[in-house]
Amino acid sequence: MSARFICLTSVLALSAVQASAEMNFNRIASFPVVKNMAEGEDTKRETSPEIIAATADGMTLAYTDSPLGALGLVDITDPAKPQPLGNIDLGGEPTSVGIIGNTAFVGVNTSESYTAPSGHLAAIDLATKTELARCDLGGQPDSIAIAPDASFISIAIENERDEDLNDGVIPQLPAGNLVLVGLNDGTLDCASMQIVDLTGLAEVAPTDPEPEYVSINNLGETVVTLQENNHMVVVGRDGSIVSHFSAGAVDLDGIDATDERGKLVFTESQQGRKREPDAVTWIDDTHFATANEGDYEGGSRGWTIFSKDGTVVYDSGTSFEHAIVQIGHYPDKRSDSKGVEPESVTFGQFGDTPYVFVGAERASIVGVYDVTDPTTPVLTQLLPSGVGPEGYVTIPSRNLLISANEKDLIEDKGARAHVMMYELQDTPANYPHLTSEGTDELIGWGAISGMVADEDGTIWAVNDSFYGFQPSIFKIDASQTPARITDVIRITRDGQPAQKLDLEGITLDGKGGFYVSSEGRTDRVIPHAIYHVQSDGSIKVKKGEIGLPAELMAVEKRFGFEGITKIGDTLWMVVQREWKDDPKNHIKLVSYNLETKEWGAVHYQKAEPAYGWVGMSEIVAHGDYAYVIERDNQHDYRAVTKKVYRIPLSEIVPAPLGGELPVVSKELVRDLLPDLTSTGGYVLDKVEGMAILADGEAFISTDNDGVDDHSGETMFFSIGNVTKPTH
């Protein structure tokens, strides 16, 4: 293990110790912005909070909503119970917002084409929801920033390129610029507008600067990112160029740079990777931080602190991404592009501690850094966010951090877009729930599915087909907080990663190995099957695969075995949904006797879905009962069914396949909805794993879909002793 990696893990371990003993940010609420639509509106339309700001008293939030062409408002008088205040139609695409007192200043893009960009700066009274004034900007506005003394506003006029023209390569005129607009007692002074020419500065396409983001320090200096040009510019209050320089490049080692269909291998490198920063924020009058998202040619997967003379005083290198890998938020499908894509960076002083908050767009994570010493920032926390965090605002007077998460997955039947509230509290951090921090080698993980507990308290978990080239069994120590992945077993056939598996369940074979259930899908040539896996991960030759009998294959559907448990000499598998011969809302618990090779089944009656579908996702035998998870496929406020039931083992007696099956009874053990919202987030749809320790304590886990159109959040938590149900 390299010295660099040893240093990283030591710093993160130290941070974890500090976080447990000091103040921590914890998410306290999530607000689905669809709730801001008026009664009778089509709520199936896309809605997206992007850039966000707060009123002077910290009681109201305003965010830009590009798809709706609106400014959305949220009442956070009680930040743990945010309330909708509706939308304000802006007559164009809002791109950024800042607030003075109770007046919002919004950049509005009205461009008809890339070659004829246009837009204006609007002043909106948030109390009356009316426009007070506007200034024509002569181009397409992107980011805006208000000077700390409220004397002027800086606007990045991007005049963005057409990505379908010339493969998106710049220059593509007209060039962008920086606009400075004066303020008189909070009122726009359009006559004072000053246009700052930024051409001729960058080495990359100097004729076509595309300003992306702006921030203003206490000296009235505006720092501007030219993302596509990989350049930084500092502009004085009078419009003069104070300094400018290339954002530079980074050599990246220990990354996954290949999209190889689901395999986490952090052994590759990218040399000379341009930073191409997106967001920027001053942290004092000398230093600013950038989020190096990258654009067409770059993206360094991290963030940087510059001195305004161009000196790099800190660069995170791969440490930010590695920390994200450890908590299961790494977006593998972005490996060949820009990895976790740090896009947002925000500064806030809370008490005596200056913080930089770094938002990773693709990982849906907010990194919290103590920048007391700008040359050695300390990562203190990683906070879970909604899908695609875009903008942040800090409200130190109320100990609040707010994130706007732009991705609305309504078309993909996923989670809606959310604004999330975090509070700095004198309590332990409540996320992550599961981490691989502390292992000798970097272990990436995600899409946790079935689980099982060993006699010594170890929990074993499998990942599903998202990681098709790397099926794995993870060893988890649940006695720690957060729970720790301490090792991993890779499942193999003939020494190679076993393919065509969709692992959804795991149970012990009693001899140091495992039986795993694989959910089949005929159209992808993935068989419905049970596999016997030895302790080293190899599937036993010849006898290692148990295929389904003809009676089941004749009625199979893609929604197959989701969980597996062993009762005596018999394996029991729970089918996710009805197959062709099942009565409505009835699914099979299927048995396979390891000694006699006989198959059988019983029926289980599941809930009638309120929306979408209801299915089964786990089965675990313990004591005199088999415990199952019954869940719908709904996210957030639409979720209804996320429950643990138990079935008397005395009723789980297999009947022959092909005939009428007995229906077992069930008893509610726990409604999981309160657990799933206990950390202030929205309800995650895939409650998929359950393991029960010898003493009856049960642990639940959620599947994060490999961070593909998902926030990446994995919940792993105890529901106490299930031998004593809490209805």
Short mmCIF file of C-alpha atoms in Angstrom, two decimals, residues 153-616:
data_model
loop_
_atom_site.label_atom_id
_atom_site.label_comp_id
_atom_site.label_asym_id
_atom_site.label_seq_id
_atom_site.Cartn_x
_atom_site.Cartn_y
_atom_site.Cartn_z
CA ILE A 153 -23.90 42.34 -8.46
CA SER A 154 -21.57 40.34 -10.71
CA ILE A 155 -23.09 38.27 -13.50
CA ALA A 156 -21.26 35.69 -15.60
CA ILE A 157 -22.53 36.07 -19.15
CA GLU A 158 -21.71 32.64 -20.52
CA ASN A 159 -23.13 32.70 -24.04
CA GLU A 160 -22.70 28.95 -23.96
CA ARG A 161 -21.61 26.85 -26.90
CA ASP A 162 -23.73 24.51 -28.99
CA GLU A 163 -22.53 21.03 -28.06
CA ASP A 164 -23.91 19.64 -31.33
CA LEU A 165 -21.81 22.05 -33.41
CA ASN A 166 -18.26 20.99 -34.26
CA ASP A 167 -18.46 18.33 -31.51
CA GLY A 168 -18.86 21.13 -28.99
CA VAL A 169 -15.34 22.45 -29.47
CA ILE A 170 -14.80 26.16 -28.80
CA PRO A 171 -14.41 28.88 -30.00
CA GLN A 172 -18.05 29.45 -30.87
CA LEU A 173 -18.90 33.13 -30.90
CA PRO A 174 -20.35 35.36 -29.53
CA ALA A 175 -17.92 35.43 -26.62
CA GLY A 176 -19.06 35.67 -23.04
CA ASN A 177 -18.11 38.38 -20.56
CA LEU A 178 -18.60 39.63 -17.01
CA VAL A 179 -21.25 42.23 -16.18
CA LEU A 180 -21.20 44.40 -13.05
CA VAL A 181 -24.48 46.07 -12.05
CA GLY A 182 -24.62 48.63 -9.25
CA LEU A 183 -27.10 48.65 -6.37
CA ASN A 184 -28.48 51.67 -4.54
CA ASP A 185 -30.04 50.69 -1.22
CA GLY A 186 -30.92 47.30 -2.66
CA THR A 187 -32.34 48.73 -5.89
CA LEU A 188 -30.94 47.88 -9.32
CA ASP A 189 -29.02 50.70 -10.99
CA CYS A 190 -29.04 49.56 -14.61
CA ALA A 191 -27.36 52.77 -15.78
CA SER A 192 -24.22 51.81 -13.85
CA MET A 193 -23.79 48.55 -15.77
CA GLN A 194 -20.22 47.77 -16.72
CA ILE A 195 -19.13 45.06 -19.17
CA VAL A 196 -15.76 43.48 -18.48
CA ASP A 197 -14.05 42.01 -21.55
CA LEU A 198 -12.48 38.62 -20.80
CA THR A 199 -11.14 37.80 -24.28
CA GLY A 200 -7.44 37.33 -24.93
CA LEU A 201 -6.70 35.91 -21.47
CA ALA A 202 -6.96 32.13 -21.71
CA GLU A 203 -4.62 29.84 -23.60
CA VAL A 204 -7.62 27.70 -24.59
CA ALA A 205 -9.86 29.50 -27.13
CA PRO A 206 -8.91 33.04 -26.00
CA THR A 207 -11.44 34.60 -28.40
CA ASP A 208 -14.32 32.75 -26.74
CA PRO A 209 -14.32 32.97 -22.94
CA GLU A 210 -17.32 31.20 -21.42
CA PRO A 211 -17.67 32.48 -17.82
CA GLU A 212 -19.33 29.85 -15.65
CA TYR A 213 -19.37 30.94 -12.02
CA VAL A 214 -18.62 34.02 -9.93
CA SER A 215 -17.92 34.87 -6.28
CA ILE A 216 -17.09 38.21 -4.63
CA ASN A 217 -14.79 38.79 -1.63
CA ASN A 218 -14.85 41.55 0.99
CA LEU A 219 -12.53 43.66 -1.17
CA GLY A 220 -15.12 43.70 -3.94
CA GLU A 221 -13.02 41.44 -6.14
CA THR A 222 -14.89 39.00 -8.37
CA VAL A 223 -13.33 35.65 -9.16
CA VAL A 224 -14.61 34.12 -12.39
CA THR A 225 -14.23 30.55 -13.67
CA LEU A 226 -13.88 30.10 -17.42
CA GLN A 227 -14.67 26.40 -17.33
CA GLU A 228 -14.28 25.45 -20.98
CA ASN A 229 -11.16 27.63 -21.20
CA ASN A 230 -9.65 26.07 -18.04
CA HIS A 231 -8.86 29.55 -16.77
CA MET A 232 -9.41 31.77 -13.72
CA VAL A 233 -9.82 35.55 -13.67
CA VAL A 234 -9.92 37.94 -10.71
CA VAL A 235 -11.63 41.27 -11.49
CA GLY A 236 -11.49 44.39 -9.32
CA ARG A 237 -14.50 46.38 -8.17
CA ASP A 238 -13.70 48.91 -10.92
CA GLY A 239 -13.70 46.25 -13.63
CA SER A 240 -9.92 45.98 -13.94
CA ILE A 241 -8.20 42.61 -14.30
CA VAL A 242 -6.37 41.96 -11.02
CA SER A 243 -4.96 38.59 -12.09
CA HIS A 244 -5.63 35.70 -14.41
CA PHE A 245 -4.08 32.28 -14.85
CA SER A 246 -4.66 28.76 -16.10
CA ALA A 247 -6.54 26.48 -13.73
CA GLY A 248 -3.88 23.88 -14.53
CA ALA A 249 -3.96 20.11 -14.57
CA VAL A 250 -3.64 17.19 -12.16
CA ASP A 251 -2.07 13.74 -12.42
CA LEU A 252 -4.57 11.20 -11.10
CA ASP A 253 -3.49 7.79 -9.82
CA GLY A 254 -5.60 5.07 -8.20
CA ILE A 255 -8.81 5.78 -10.12
CA ASP A 256 -11.31 3.71 -12.08
CA ALA A 257 -11.08 5.27 -15.53
CA THR A 258 -12.99 2.62 -17.51
CA ASP A 259 -16.72 1.95 -17.84
CA GLU A 260 -16.43 -1.82 -18.03
CA ARG A 261 -20.04 -2.75 -17.25
CA GLY A 262 -19.97 -2.80 -13.51
CA LYS A 263 -16.59 -3.40 -11.92
CA LEU A 264 -14.92 -1.23 -9.31
CA VAL A 265 -11.16 -1.34 -9.87
CA PHE A 266 -9.15 1.65 -8.72
CA THR A 267 -5.81 0.89 -10.36
CA GLU A 268 -5.82 3.21 -13.37
CA SER A 269 -4.33 6.66 -13.98
CA GLN A 270 -5.01 9.83 -15.94
CA GLN A 271 -2.07 12.16 -16.43
CA GLY A 272 -2.36 15.89 -17.05
CA ARG A 273 -6.11 16.00 -16.45
CA LYS A 274 -7.33 19.58 -16.83
CA ARG A 275 -9.23 20.88 -13.82
CA GLU A 276 -11.83 22.84 -15.81
CA PRO A 277 -13.48 24.23 -12.66
CA ASP A 278 -17.20 24.94 -12.41
CA ALA A 279 -18.19 26.61 -9.12
CA VAL A 280 -15.88 28.88 -7.17
CA THR A 281 -16.08 30.51 -3.73
CA TRP A 282 -13.84 32.87 -1.79
CA ILE A 283 -12.82 31.54 1.61
CA ASP A 284 -11.04 34.74 2.60
CA ASP A 285 -9.80 37.81 0.72
CA THR A 286 -6.75 35.96 -0.58
CA HIS A 287 -7.88 32.38 -1.24
CA PHE A 288 -10.71 30.79 -3.20
CA ALA A 289 -11.81 27.20 -3.77
CA THR A 290 -12.91 25.58 -7.03
CA ALA A 291 -14.94 22.45 -7.78
CA ASN A 292 -13.15 20.80 -10.68
CA GLU A 293 -16.09 19.22 -12.46
CA GLY A 294 -14.53 19.27 -15.90
CA ASP A 295 -16.24 19.81 -19.20
CA TYR A 296 -15.12 18.67 -22.59
CA GLU A 297 -11.51 17.72 -22.01
CA GLY A 298 -11.03 17.60 -18.26
CA GLY A 299 -12.31 17.12 -14.76
CA SER A 300 -9.86 16.28 -11.99
CA ARG A 301 -12.45 14.56 -9.72
CA GLY A 302 -11.50 16.84 -6.84
CA TRP A 303 -11.29 20.42 -5.67
CA THR A 304 -8.59 23.04 -5.30
CA ILE A 305 -7.72 26.06 -3.19
CA PHE A 306 -5.91 28.81 -5.10
CA SER A 307 -4.30 32.01 -3.97
CA LYS A 308 -5.57 34.86 -6.12
CA ASP A 309 -2.10 35.17 -7.65
CA GLY A 310 -2.55 31.71 -9.15
CA THR A 311 -0.62 29.67 -6.61
CA VAL A 312 -2.16 26.29 -5.80
CA VAL A 313 -2.13 26.01 -2.00
CA TYR A 314 -4.13 22.76 -1.85
CA ASP A 315 -5.50 20.13 -4.20
CA SER A 316 -7.56 17.17 -3.04
CA GLY A 317 -6.19 14.89 -5.75
CA THR A 318 -8.06 11.57 -5.52
CA SER A 319 -8.68 11.75 -1.77
CA PHE A 320 -12.21 13.19 -2.11
CA GLU A 321 -13.22 10.55 -4.61
CA HIS A 322 -11.64 7.76 -2.55
CA ALA A 323 -13.60 8.85 0.51
CA ILE A 324 -16.77 8.70 -1.58
CA VAL A 325 -15.83 5.22 -2.83
CA GLN A 326 -15.58 4.00 0.76
CA ILE A 327 -19.19 4.94 1.57
CA GLY A 328 -20.65 3.31 -1.55
CA HIS A 329 -21.48 6.45 -3.52
CA TYR A 330 -19.07 5.95 -6.44
CA PRO A 331 -20.94 6.27 -9.81
CA ASP A 332 -19.25 3.52 -11.82
CA LYS A 333 -21.02 4.45 -15.06
CA ARG A 334 -19.11 7.75 -14.95
CA SER A 335 -15.69 6.08 -14.61
CA ASP A 336 -14.69 6.79 -18.20
CA SER A 337 -15.81 10.42 -17.91
CA LYS A 338 -15.36 12.56 -14.82
CA GLY A 339 -15.98 10.22 -11.91
CA VAL A 340 -17.84 11.81 -9.01
CA GLU A 341 -17.86 15.24 -10.75
CA PRO A 342 -17.40 17.87 -8.03
CA GLU A 343 -19.58 20.67 -9.38
CA SER A 344 -20.48 22.89 -6.45
CA VAL A 345 -18.40 24.56 -3.78
CA THR A 346 -19.71 26.86 -1.04
CA PHE A 347 -18.14 28.61 1.94
CA GLY A 348 -19.66 29.19 5.37
CA GLN A 349 -18.28 30.28 8.74
CA PHE A 350 -20.02 28.44 11.58
CA GLY A 351 -18.85 29.77 14.91
CA ASP A 352 -15.07 29.81 14.82
CA THR A 353 -14.81 27.20 12.09
CA PRO A 354 -14.59 28.09 8.39
CA TYR A 355 -16.06 25.33 6.21
CA VAL A 356 -15.97 24.58 2.51
CA PHE A 357 -18.82 22.39 1.26
CA VAL A 358 -17.99 20.44 -1.90
CA GLY A 359 -20.89 18.91 -3.83
CA ALA A 360 -20.26 15.89 -6.06
CA GLU A 361 -22.97 15.96 -8.71
CA ARG A 362 -22.77 12.33 -9.84
CA ALA A 363 -22.15 10.86 -6.38
CA SER A 364 -24.88 12.98 -4.75
CA ILE A 365 -22.60 13.74 -1.80
CA VAL A 366 -21.63 16.90 0.06
CA GLY A 367 -18.11 16.90 1.48
CA VAL A 368 -17.63 19.06 4.58
CA TYR A 369 -14.10 20.45 4.95
CA ASP A 370 -12.64 22.44 7.83
CA VAL A 371 -10.43 25.05 6.11
CA THR A 372 -9.02 26.71 9.21
CA ASP A 373 -5.67 26.18 7.49
CA PRO A 374 -6.28 26.58 3.72
CA THR A 375 -3.14 24.57 2.97
CA THR A 376 -4.39 21.49 4.85
CA PRO A 377 -8.20 21.20 4.76
CA VAL A 378 -9.66 18.41 6.87
CA LEU A 379 -12.55 16.31 5.58
CA THR A 380 -14.87 16.07 8.58
CA GLN A 381 -18.02 14.60 7.03
CA LEU A 382 -19.73 13.31 3.92
CA LEU A 383 -23.42 14.18 3.82
CA PRO A 384 -26.04 12.35 1.72
CA SER A 385 -27.92 14.50 -0.75
CA GLY A 386 -30.70 14.12 -3.26
CA VAL A 387 -29.91 13.16 -6.84
CA GLY A 388 -27.62 15.66 -8.58
CA PRO A 389 -26.77 18.33 -5.99
CA GLU A 390 -26.38 21.64 -7.82
CA GLY A 391 -26.55 24.58 -5.42
CA TYR A 392 -26.00 25.30 -1.73
CA VAL A 393 -26.59 28.09 0.71
CA THR A 394 -25.34 28.40 4.27
CA ILE A 395 -27.30 30.10 7.06
CA PRO A 396 -24.76 30.22 9.92
CA SER A 397 -27.05 32.30 12.15
CA ARG A 398 -29.37 29.29 12.28
CA ASN A 399 -26.68 26.59 12.01
CA LEU A 400 -28.17 25.50 8.68
CA LEU A 401 -26.81 24.21 5.39
CA ILE A 402 -29.23 23.82 2.46
CA SER A 403 -28.74 21.82 -0.75
CA ALA A 404 -30.73 22.01 -3.98
CA ASN A 405 -30.76 18.72 -5.87
CA GLU A 406 -31.75 19.21 -9.47
CA LYS A 407 -32.38 15.71 -10.80
CA ASP A 408 -36.08 14.90 -11.16
CA LEU A 409 -36.52 11.23 -12.09
CA ILE A 410 -40.26 11.37 -12.75
CA GLU A 411 -39.85 9.99 -16.28
CA ASP A 412 -37.81 7.05 -14.92
CA LYS A 413 -40.33 6.42 -12.11
CA GLY A 414 -37.70 7.43 -9.62
CA ALA A 415 -37.36 9.98 -6.84
CA ARG A 416 -38.54 13.55 -7.38
CA ALA A 417 -36.17 16.50 -7.02
CA HIS A 418 -35.63 17.74 -3.47
CA VAL A 419 -34.26 20.58 -1.38
CA MET A 420 -32.54 19.22 1.73
CA MET A 421 -31.90 20.83 5.10
CA TYR A 422 -28.91 20.08 7.35
CA GLU A 423 -28.30 21.39 10.86
CA LEU A 424 -25.04 21.71 12.77
CA GLN A 425 -25.75 19.80 15.96
CA ASP A 426 -23.96 18.71 19.10
CA THR A 427 -24.72 15.10 18.24
CA PRO A 428 -22.95 12.23 16.43
CA ALA A 429 -23.06 12.16 12.65
CA ASN A 430 -25.95 10.02 11.40
CA TYR A 431 -24.37 9.20 8.01
CA PRO A 432 -22.81 7.13 6.55
CA HIS A 433 -24.42 3.93 7.82
CA LEU A 434 -21.89 1.67 6.09
CA THR A 435 -18.27 2.21 5.07
CA SER A 436 -15.23 0.29 3.90
CA GLU A 437 -12.88 2.80 5.52
CA GLY A 438 -9.91 1.23 7.28
CA THR A 439 -9.24 -1.70 4.95
CA ASP A 440 -5.74 -2.31 3.56
CA GLU A 441 -6.99 -1.88 0.03
CA LEU A 442 -9.67 0.46 -1.29
CA ILE A 443 -12.93 -1.53 -1.43
CA GLY A 444 -15.62 -0.08 -3.65
CA TRP A 445 -19.16 -1.29 -3.14
CA GLY A 446 -22.79 -0.58 -3.88
CA ALA A 447 -26.13 -2.19 -4.81
CA ILE A 448 -26.21 -4.19 -1.57
CA SER A 449 -28.99 -6.75 -1.81
CA GLY A 450 -29.47 -9.93 0.26
CA MET A 451 -27.85 -10.41 3.69
CA VAL A 452 -27.31 -13.13 6.28
CA ALA A 453 -25.84 -13.18 9.80
CA ASP A 454 -23.16 -15.62 10.92
CA GLU A 455 -22.96 -17.17 14.37
CA ASP A 456 -20.20 -14.75 15.46
CA GLY A 457 -22.27 -11.70 14.54
CA THR A 458 -20.64 -11.14 11.16
CA ILE A 459 -23.07 -10.08 8.44
CA TRP A 460 -22.50 -11.19 4.86
CA ALA A 461 -24.06 -9.26 1.97
CA VAL A 462 -24.14 -9.66 -1.81
CA ASN A 463 -24.25 -7.06 -4.57
CA ASP A 464 -26.64 -7.40 -7.47
CA SER A 465 -26.29 -7.42 -11.26
CA PHE A 466 -25.29 -3.77 -11.50
CA TYR A 467 -21.76 -5.04 -10.85
CA GLY A 468 -22.02 -7.76 -13.47
CA PHE A 469 -18.26 -8.15 -13.86
CA GLN A 470 -17.62 -8.20 -10.12
CA PRO A 471 -20.18 -10.29 -8.17
CA SER A 472 -19.16 -10.08 -4.54
CA ILE A 473 -19.86 -11.12 -0.97
CA PHE A 474 -19.03 -8.40 1.57
CA LYS A 475 -18.07 -9.10 5.17
CA ILE A 476 -19.66 -6.54 7.52
CA ASP A 477 -18.94 -5.76 11.15
CA ALA A 478 -22.22 -4.30 12.41
CA SER A 479 -20.92 -3.80 15.95
CA GLN A 480 -19.28 -0.53 14.90
CA THR A 481 -20.91 2.79 14.05
CA PRO A 482 -20.95 3.19 11.15
CA ALA A 483 -20.96 -0.50 10.26
CA ARG A 484 -17.75 -1.56 8.51
CA ILE A 485 -17.08 -3.61 5.42
CA THR A 486 -13.91 -5.36 6.53
CA ASP A 487 -13.33 -7.73 3.62
CA VAL A 488 -14.74 -8.88 0.30
CA ILE A 489 -15.00 -12.25 -1.41
CA ARG A 490 -15.21 -12.17 -5.22
CA ILE A 491 -17.43 -14.87 -6.73
CA THR A 492 -15.70 -16.80 -9.51
CA ARG A 493 -16.09 -19.61 -12.03
CA ASP A 494 -12.89 -21.29 -13.20
CA GLY A 495 -10.88 -18.47 -11.66
CA GLN A 496 -12.72 -15.72 -13.53
CA PRO A 497 -15.47 -13.37 -12.28
CA ALA A 498 -18.73 -15.30 -12.50
CA GLN A 499 -21.05 -13.63 -14.99
CA LYS A 500 -24.77 -13.82 -15.75
CA LEU A 501 -25.63 -13.45 -12.07
CA ASP A 502 -28.16 -11.17 -10.40
CA LEU A 503 -27.47 -11.92 -6.75
CA GLU A 504 -30.46 -11.08 -4.56
CA GLY A 505 -30.15 -13.45 -1.62
CA ILE A 506 -27.53 -15.20 0.50
CA THR A 507 -27.59 -17.81 3.25
CA LEU A 508 -24.96 -19.93 5.01
CA ASP A 509 -24.34 -23.53 4.01
CA GLY A 510 -23.22 -24.46 7.54
CA LYS A 511 -19.77 -25.50 6.30
CA GLY A 512 -18.09 -22.13 5.77
CA GLY A 513 -19.66 -21.47 2.38
CA PHE A 514 -22.84 -19.93 1.05
CA TYR A 515 -25.92 -20.52 -1.04
CA VAL A 516 -26.87 -17.50 -3.13
CA SER A 517 -30.02 -16.92 -5.14
CA SER A 518 -29.86 -15.27 -8.55
CA GLU A 519 -32.89 -13.52 -10.02
CA GLY A 520 -33.23 -14.62 -13.62
CA ARG A 521 -34.14 -12.64 -16.67
CA THR A 522 -34.70 -14.70 -19.79
CA ASP A 523 -34.45 -11.78 -22.24
CA ARG A 524 -30.90 -11.13 -20.97
CA VAL A 525 -30.00 -14.84 -20.78
CA ILE A 526 -29.64 -14.66 -17.01
CA PRO A 527 -30.87 -17.93 -15.49
CA HIS A 528 -33.08 -18.29 -12.46
CA ALA A 529 -30.80 -20.34 -10.24
CA ILE A 530 -29.26 -21.13 -6.87
CA TYR A 531 -25.47 -21.27 -6.58
CA HIS A 532 -23.33 -23.00 -3.99
CA VAL A 533 -20.34 -20.75 -3.31
CA GLN A 534 -17.31 -21.94 -1.40
CA SER A 535 -15.55 -19.84 1.23
CA ASP A 536 -12.99 -18.60 -1.31
CA GLY A 537 -15.78 -17.37 -3.62
CA SER A 538 -15.58 -20.15 -6.19
CA ILE A 539 -18.80 -21.73 -7.38
CA LYS A 540 -18.57 -25.47 -6.77
CA VAL A 541 -17.82 -27.40 -9.93
CA LYS A 542 -20.79 -29.38 -11.37
CA LYS A 543 -22.81 -29.36 -8.15
CA GLY A 544 -22.50 -25.61 -7.67
CA GLU A 545 -25.50 -24.59 -9.79
CA ILE A 546 -29.09 -25.58 -9.06
CA GLY A 547 -31.46 -24.78 -11.91
CA LEU A 548 -35.21 -24.50 -11.59
CA PRO A 549 -37.48 -27.42 -12.47
CA ALA A 550 -39.69 -27.48 -15.55
CA GLU A 551 -42.82 -26.79 -13.48
CA LEU A 552 -41.41 -23.42 -12.41
CA MET A 553 -39.73 -22.50 -15.69
CA ALA A 554 -43.05 -22.95 -17.47
CA VAL A 555 -44.56 -20.11 -15.45
CA GLU A 556 -41.50 -17.94 -14.74
CA LYS A 557 -41.28 -14.19 -15.15
CA ARG A 558 -38.30 -11.87 -14.77
CA PHE A 559 -39.22 -11.08 -11.15
CA GLY A 560 -37.58 -14.10 -9.59
CA PHE A 561 -35.84 -15.18 -6.40
CA GLU A 562 -35.15 -12.21 -4.12
CA GLY A 563 -34.07 -13.89 -0.90
CA ILE A 564 -32.91 -17.27 0.31
CA THR A 565 -32.71 -18.94 3.72
CA LYS A 566 -31.89 -22.44 4.96
CA ILE A 567 -34.23 -24.37 7.28
CA GLY A 568 -32.76 -27.75 8.12
CA ASP A 569 -31.93 -29.48 4.84
CA THR A 570 -34.23 -27.22 2.83
CA LEU A 571 -33.53 -23.96 1.03
CA TRP A 572 -36.45 -21.52 0.88
CA MET A 573 -36.55 -18.75 -1.70
CA VAL A 574 -39.01 -15.88 -1.91
CA VAL A 575 -40.18 -14.83 -5.38
CA GLN A 576 -40.45 -11.08 -5.87
CA ARG A 577 -43.79 -10.91 -7.68
CA GLU A 578 -46.53 -13.06 -9.12
CA TRP A 579 -45.60 -15.56 -11.78
CA LYS A 580 -47.99 -16.72 -14.49
CA ASP A 581 -49.87 -19.25 -12.36
CA ASP A 582 -50.19 -17.18 -9.17
CA PRO A 583 -53.45 -15.58 -8.04
CA LYS A 584 -53.41 -11.79 -7.87
CA ASN A 585 -51.30 -10.45 -4.99
CA HIS A 586 -50.00 -13.92 -4.14
CA ILE A 587 -46.38 -14.95 -4.53
CA LYS A 588 -44.56 -18.20 -3.98
CA LEU A 589 -42.17 -19.19 -1.26
CA VAL A 590 -40.28 -21.92 -3.12
CA SER A 591 -38.48 -24.81 -1.41
CA TYR A 592 -35.62 -27.05 -2.51
CA ASN A 593 -34.58 -30.01 -0.38
CA LEU A 594 -30.82 -30.45 -0.61
CA GLU A 595 -31.01 -34.14 0.28
CA THR A 596 -34.00 -35.37 -1.75
CA LYS A 597 -33.67 -32.75 -4.56
CA GLU A 598 -37.44 -32.19 -4.33
CA TRP A 599 -39.09 -28.84 -5.07
CA GLY A 600 -42.21 -27.43 -3.45
CA ALA A 601 -43.89 -24.15 -2.56
CA VAL A 602 -46.46 -22.28 -0.48
CA HIS A 603 -48.30 -19.04 -1.22
CA TYR A 604 -47.93 -15.73 0.57
CA GLN A 605 -50.52 -12.96 0.19
CA LYS A 606 -48.97 -9.54 -0.20
CA ALA A 607 -50.54 -6.09 -0.05
CA GLU A 608 -52.61 -4.54 -2.82
CA PRO A 609 -50.38 -1.77 -4.22
CA ALA A 610 -51.48 1.83 -3.75
CA TYR A 611 -49.20 2.84 -6.64
CA GLY A 612 -46.95 0.81 -8.90
CA TRP A 613 -46.38 -2.68 -7.55
CA VAL A 614 -45.73 -4.48 -4.28
CA GLY A 615 -43.24 -7.31 -4.07
CA MET A 616 -41.00 -9.32 -1.75
#
